[in-house]
Short mmCIF file of C-alpha atoms in Angstrom, two decimals:
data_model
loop_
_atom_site.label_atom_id
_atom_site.label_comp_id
_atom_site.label_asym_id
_atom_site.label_seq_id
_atom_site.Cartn_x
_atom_site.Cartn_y
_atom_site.Cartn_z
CA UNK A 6 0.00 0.00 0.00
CA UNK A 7 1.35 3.31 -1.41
CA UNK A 8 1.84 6.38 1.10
CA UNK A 9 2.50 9.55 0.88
CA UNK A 10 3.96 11.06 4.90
CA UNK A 11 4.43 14.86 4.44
CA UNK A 12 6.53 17.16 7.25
CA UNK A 13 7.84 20.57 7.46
CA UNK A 14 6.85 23.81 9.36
CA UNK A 15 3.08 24.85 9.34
CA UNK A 16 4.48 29.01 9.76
CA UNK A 17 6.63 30.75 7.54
CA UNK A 18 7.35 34.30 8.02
CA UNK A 19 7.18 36.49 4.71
CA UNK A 20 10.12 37.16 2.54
CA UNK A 21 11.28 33.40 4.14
CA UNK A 22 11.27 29.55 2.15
CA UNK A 23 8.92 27.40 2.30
CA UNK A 24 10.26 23.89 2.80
CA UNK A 25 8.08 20.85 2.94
CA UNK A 26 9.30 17.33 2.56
CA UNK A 27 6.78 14.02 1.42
CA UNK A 28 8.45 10.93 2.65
CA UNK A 29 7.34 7.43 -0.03
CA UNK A 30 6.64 4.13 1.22
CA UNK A 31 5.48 1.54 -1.10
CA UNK A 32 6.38 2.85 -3.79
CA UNK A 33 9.69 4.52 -5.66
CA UNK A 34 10.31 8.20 -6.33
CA UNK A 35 12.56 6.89 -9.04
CA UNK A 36 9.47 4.69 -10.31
CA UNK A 37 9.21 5.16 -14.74
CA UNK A 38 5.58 4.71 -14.42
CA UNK A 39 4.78 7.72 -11.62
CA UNK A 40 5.31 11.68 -11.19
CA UNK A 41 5.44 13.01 -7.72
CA UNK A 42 3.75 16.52 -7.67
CA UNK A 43 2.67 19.39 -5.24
CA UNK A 44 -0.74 20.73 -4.96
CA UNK A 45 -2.03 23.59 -3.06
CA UNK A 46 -5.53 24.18 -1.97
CA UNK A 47 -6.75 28.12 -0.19
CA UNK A 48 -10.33 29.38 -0.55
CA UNK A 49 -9.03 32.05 -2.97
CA UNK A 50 -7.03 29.93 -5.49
CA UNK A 51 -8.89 26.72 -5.00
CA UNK A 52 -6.78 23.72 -5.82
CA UNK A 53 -3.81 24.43 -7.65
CA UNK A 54 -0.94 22.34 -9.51
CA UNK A 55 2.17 23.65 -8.66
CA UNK A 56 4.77 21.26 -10.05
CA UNK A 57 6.28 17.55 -10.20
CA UNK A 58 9.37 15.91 -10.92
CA UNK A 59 9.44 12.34 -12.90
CA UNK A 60 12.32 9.74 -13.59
CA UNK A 61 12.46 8.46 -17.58
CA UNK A 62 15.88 7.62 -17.84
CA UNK A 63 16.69 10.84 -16.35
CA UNK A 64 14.93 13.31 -13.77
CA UNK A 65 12.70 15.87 -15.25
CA UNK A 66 11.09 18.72 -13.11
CA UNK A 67 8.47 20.80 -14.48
CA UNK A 68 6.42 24.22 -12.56
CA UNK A 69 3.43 26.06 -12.96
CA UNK A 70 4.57 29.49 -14.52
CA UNK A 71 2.78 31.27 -11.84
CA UNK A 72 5.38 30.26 -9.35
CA UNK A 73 8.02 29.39 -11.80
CA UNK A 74 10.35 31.91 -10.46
CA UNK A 75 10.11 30.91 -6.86
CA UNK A 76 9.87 26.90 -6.55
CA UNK A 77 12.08 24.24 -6.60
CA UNK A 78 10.74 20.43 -6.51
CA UNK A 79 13.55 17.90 -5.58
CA UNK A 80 13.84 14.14 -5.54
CA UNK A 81 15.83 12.86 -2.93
CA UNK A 82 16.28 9.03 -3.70
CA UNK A 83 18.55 7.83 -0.68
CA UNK A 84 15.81 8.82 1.67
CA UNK A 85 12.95 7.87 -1.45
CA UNK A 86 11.26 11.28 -0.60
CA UNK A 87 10.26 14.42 -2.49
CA UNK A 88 10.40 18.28 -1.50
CA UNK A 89 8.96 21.29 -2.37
CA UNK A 90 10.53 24.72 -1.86
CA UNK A 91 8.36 27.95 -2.02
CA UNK A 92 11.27 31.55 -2.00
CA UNK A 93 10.27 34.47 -1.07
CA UNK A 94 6.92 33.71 0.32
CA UNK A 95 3.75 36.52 0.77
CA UNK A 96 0.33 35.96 2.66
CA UNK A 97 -0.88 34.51 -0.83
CA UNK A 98 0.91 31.85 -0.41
CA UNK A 99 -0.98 30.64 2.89
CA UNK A 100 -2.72 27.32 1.98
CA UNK A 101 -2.72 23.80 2.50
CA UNK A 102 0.17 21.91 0.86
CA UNK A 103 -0.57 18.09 -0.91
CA UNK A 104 2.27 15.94 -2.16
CA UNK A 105 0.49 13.90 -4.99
CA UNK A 106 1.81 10.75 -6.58
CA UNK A 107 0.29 10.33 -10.69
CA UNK A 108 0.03 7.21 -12.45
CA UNK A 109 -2.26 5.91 -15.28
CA UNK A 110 -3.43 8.90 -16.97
CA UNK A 111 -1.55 11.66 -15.18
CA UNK A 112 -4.11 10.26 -12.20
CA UNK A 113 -3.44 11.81 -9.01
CA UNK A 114 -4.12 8.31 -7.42
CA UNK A 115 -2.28 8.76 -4.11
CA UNK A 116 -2.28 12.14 -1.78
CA UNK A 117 -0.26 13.16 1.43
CA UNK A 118 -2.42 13.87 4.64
CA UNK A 119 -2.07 17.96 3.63
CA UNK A 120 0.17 20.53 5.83
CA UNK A 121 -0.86 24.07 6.82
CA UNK A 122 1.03 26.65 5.88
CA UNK A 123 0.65 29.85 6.86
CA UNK A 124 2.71 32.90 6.08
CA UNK A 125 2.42 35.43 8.82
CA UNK A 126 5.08 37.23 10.77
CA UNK B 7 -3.63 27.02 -19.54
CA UNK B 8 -6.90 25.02 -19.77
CA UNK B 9 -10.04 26.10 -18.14
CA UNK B 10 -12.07 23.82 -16.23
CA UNK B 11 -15.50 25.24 -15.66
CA UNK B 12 -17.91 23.45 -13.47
CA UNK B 13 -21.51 23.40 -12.54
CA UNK B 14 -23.56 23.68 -10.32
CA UNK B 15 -21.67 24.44 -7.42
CA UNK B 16 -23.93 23.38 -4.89
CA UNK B 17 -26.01 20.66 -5.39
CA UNK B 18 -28.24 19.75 -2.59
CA UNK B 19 -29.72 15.53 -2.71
CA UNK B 20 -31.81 13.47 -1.50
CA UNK B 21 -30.47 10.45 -0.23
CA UNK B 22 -31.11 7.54 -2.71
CA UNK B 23 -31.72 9.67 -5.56
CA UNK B 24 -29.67 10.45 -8.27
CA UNK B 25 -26.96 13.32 -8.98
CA UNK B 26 -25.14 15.04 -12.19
CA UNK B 27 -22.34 17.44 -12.04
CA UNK B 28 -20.78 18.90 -15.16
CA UNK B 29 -16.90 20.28 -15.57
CA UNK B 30 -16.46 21.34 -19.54
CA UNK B 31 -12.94 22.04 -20.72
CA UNK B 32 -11.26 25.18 -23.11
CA UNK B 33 -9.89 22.39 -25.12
CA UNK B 34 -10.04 19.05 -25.99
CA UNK B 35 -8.66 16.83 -23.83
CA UNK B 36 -8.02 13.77 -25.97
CA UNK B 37 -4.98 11.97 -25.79
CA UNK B 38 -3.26 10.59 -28.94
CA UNK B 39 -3.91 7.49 -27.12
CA UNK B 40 -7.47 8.08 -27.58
CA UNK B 41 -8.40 8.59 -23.96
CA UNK B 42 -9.33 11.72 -22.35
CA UNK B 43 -7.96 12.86 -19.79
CA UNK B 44 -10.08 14.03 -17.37
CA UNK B 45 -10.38 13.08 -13.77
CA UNK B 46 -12.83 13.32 -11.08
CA UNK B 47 -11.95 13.69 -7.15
CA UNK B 48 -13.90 13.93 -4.10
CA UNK B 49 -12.71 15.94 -1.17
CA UNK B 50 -14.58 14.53 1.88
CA UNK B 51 -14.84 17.26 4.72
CA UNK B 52 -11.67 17.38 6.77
CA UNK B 53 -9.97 15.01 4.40
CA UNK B 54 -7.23 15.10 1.29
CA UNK B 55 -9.01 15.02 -2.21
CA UNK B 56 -9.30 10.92 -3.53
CA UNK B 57 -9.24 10.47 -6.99
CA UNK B 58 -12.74 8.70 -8.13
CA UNK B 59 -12.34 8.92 -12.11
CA UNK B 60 -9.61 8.93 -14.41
CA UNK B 61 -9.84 9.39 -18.52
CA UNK B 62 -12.91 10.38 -18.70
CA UNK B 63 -14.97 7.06 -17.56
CA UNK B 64 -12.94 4.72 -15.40
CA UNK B 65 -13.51 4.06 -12.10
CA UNK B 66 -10.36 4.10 -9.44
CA UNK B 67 -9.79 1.11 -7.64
CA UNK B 68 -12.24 0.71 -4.63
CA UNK B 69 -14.43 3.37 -6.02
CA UNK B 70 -18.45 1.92 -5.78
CA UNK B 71 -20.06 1.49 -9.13
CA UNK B 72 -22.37 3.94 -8.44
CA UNK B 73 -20.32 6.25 -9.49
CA UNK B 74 -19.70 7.12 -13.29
CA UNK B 75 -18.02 9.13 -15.56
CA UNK B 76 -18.86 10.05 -18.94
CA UNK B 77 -17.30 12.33 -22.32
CA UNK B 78 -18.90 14.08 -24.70
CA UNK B 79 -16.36 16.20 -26.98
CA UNK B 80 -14.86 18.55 -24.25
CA UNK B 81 -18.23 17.99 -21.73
CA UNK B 82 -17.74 15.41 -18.31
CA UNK B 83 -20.12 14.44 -16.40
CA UNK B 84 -20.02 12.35 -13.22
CA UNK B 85 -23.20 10.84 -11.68
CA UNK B 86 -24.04 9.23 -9.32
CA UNK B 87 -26.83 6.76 -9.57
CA UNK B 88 -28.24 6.67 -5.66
CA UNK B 89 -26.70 9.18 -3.64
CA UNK B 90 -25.55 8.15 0.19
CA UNK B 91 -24.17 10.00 2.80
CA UNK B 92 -20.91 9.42 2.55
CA UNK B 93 -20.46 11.34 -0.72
CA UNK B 94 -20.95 14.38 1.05
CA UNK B 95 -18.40 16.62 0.00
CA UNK B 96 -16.99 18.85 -2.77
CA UNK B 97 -16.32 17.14 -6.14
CA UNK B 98 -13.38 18.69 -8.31
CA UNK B 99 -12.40 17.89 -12.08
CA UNK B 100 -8.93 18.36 -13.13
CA UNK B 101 -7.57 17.95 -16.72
CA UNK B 102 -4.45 15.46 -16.77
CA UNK B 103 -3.76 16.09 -20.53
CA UNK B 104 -0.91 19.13 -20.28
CA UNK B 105 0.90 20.78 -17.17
CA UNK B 106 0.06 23.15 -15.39
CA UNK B 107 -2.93 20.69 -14.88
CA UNK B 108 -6.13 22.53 -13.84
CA UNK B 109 -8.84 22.09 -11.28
CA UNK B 110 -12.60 23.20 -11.83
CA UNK B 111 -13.74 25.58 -8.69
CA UNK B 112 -14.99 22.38 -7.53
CA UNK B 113 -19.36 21.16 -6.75
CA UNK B 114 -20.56 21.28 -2.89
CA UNK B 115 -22.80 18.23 -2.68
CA UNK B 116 -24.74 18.55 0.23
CA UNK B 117 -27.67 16.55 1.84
#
């Protein structure tokens, strides 16, 4: 059974990085068949993709161009984990934070229990 | 980026009866594989989103049959066919086809 254990700080202070890390067990982060992706849900935005990173033959990372400039998604695969880093974080950025695994048809099949992040000083 | 545009928003049931929501893409969604790819997720209150449909029509695993997806061009619908309370939540579609995947602004069911 695939899960998905997420961990990092639920404040962040603006101006700061946001650092949250999804720990895999069942599965592989170097797995061919699966992309590993954040998703972030706040009543304003709604849900909203904000990258992955995939292994075919070599490690592709791709972002949504709304936070292009400011995130960083990193496979770690001695620990079999993924992270997510947020720069340079503002209030708009307050949400809850999913680690998602995809499968068959891009399906986000698997989800983290969520963190809470808020940016506040 | 592809739009996602669902409806209603609220839908309030009757247990045992029957429910429709709709979530109509920008573009087409069809894969060169021939599938679309559109999936459906429930977000039960308190809970992480679970995926329920993927292309278009098939059911995840463990997901009852009551639930059902179908395509028509770049129009989804998923119903369900007797409505119980456990489905109480909000209902999202999300196109899988290109990055930056998209969510619709999601379908309060609510008994």
């Amino acid at each position: 059974q695939v899960q998905l254990q997420q961990s990092g700080p639920g404040l962040v202070k603006p101006s700061q990085t946001l650092s949250l890390t999804c720990a895999i067990s069942g599965d592989s982060v170097s797995d061919n068949n699966a992309a590993w992706n954040w998703v972030r849900q706040s009543p304003s935005r709604g849900l909203e993709w904000l990258g992955r990173t995939y292994y075919k033959s070599k490690w592709y990372n791709e972002y949504a161009v709304s936070v292009k400039s400011r995130v960083t998604v990193n496979p770690d695969t001695s620990k079999n984990q993924f992270s997510l880093q947020l720069n340079s974080v503002t209030p708009g950025d307050t949400a809850v934070y999913y680690c998602v695994r995809a499968t068959t048809g891009n399906a986000f099949d698997i989800w983290g229990q969520g963190t809470m992040v808020t940016v506040s000083s | 980026d592809i739009v996602m545009t669902q409806s209603p928003l609220s839908l309030p049931v009757t247990p045992g009866e029957p429910a429709s929501i709709s979530c109509r893409s920008s573009q087409s969604l069809l894969h060169s594989n021939g599938y679309n790819y559109l999936n459906w997720y429930l977000q039960k209150p308190g809970q992480s989103p679970q995926l329920l449909i993927y292309r278009g029509s098939y059911r995840a695993s463990g997901v009852p049959e009551r639930f059902s997806g179908s395509v028509s061009g770049t129009d989804f619908t998923l119903k369900i066919s007797r409505v119980e309370g456990e489905d109480v939540g909000a209902y999202y579609c999300m196109e899988a086809l290109q990055t930056p995947y998209t969510f619709g602004q999601g379908t309060k069911l609510e008994i």
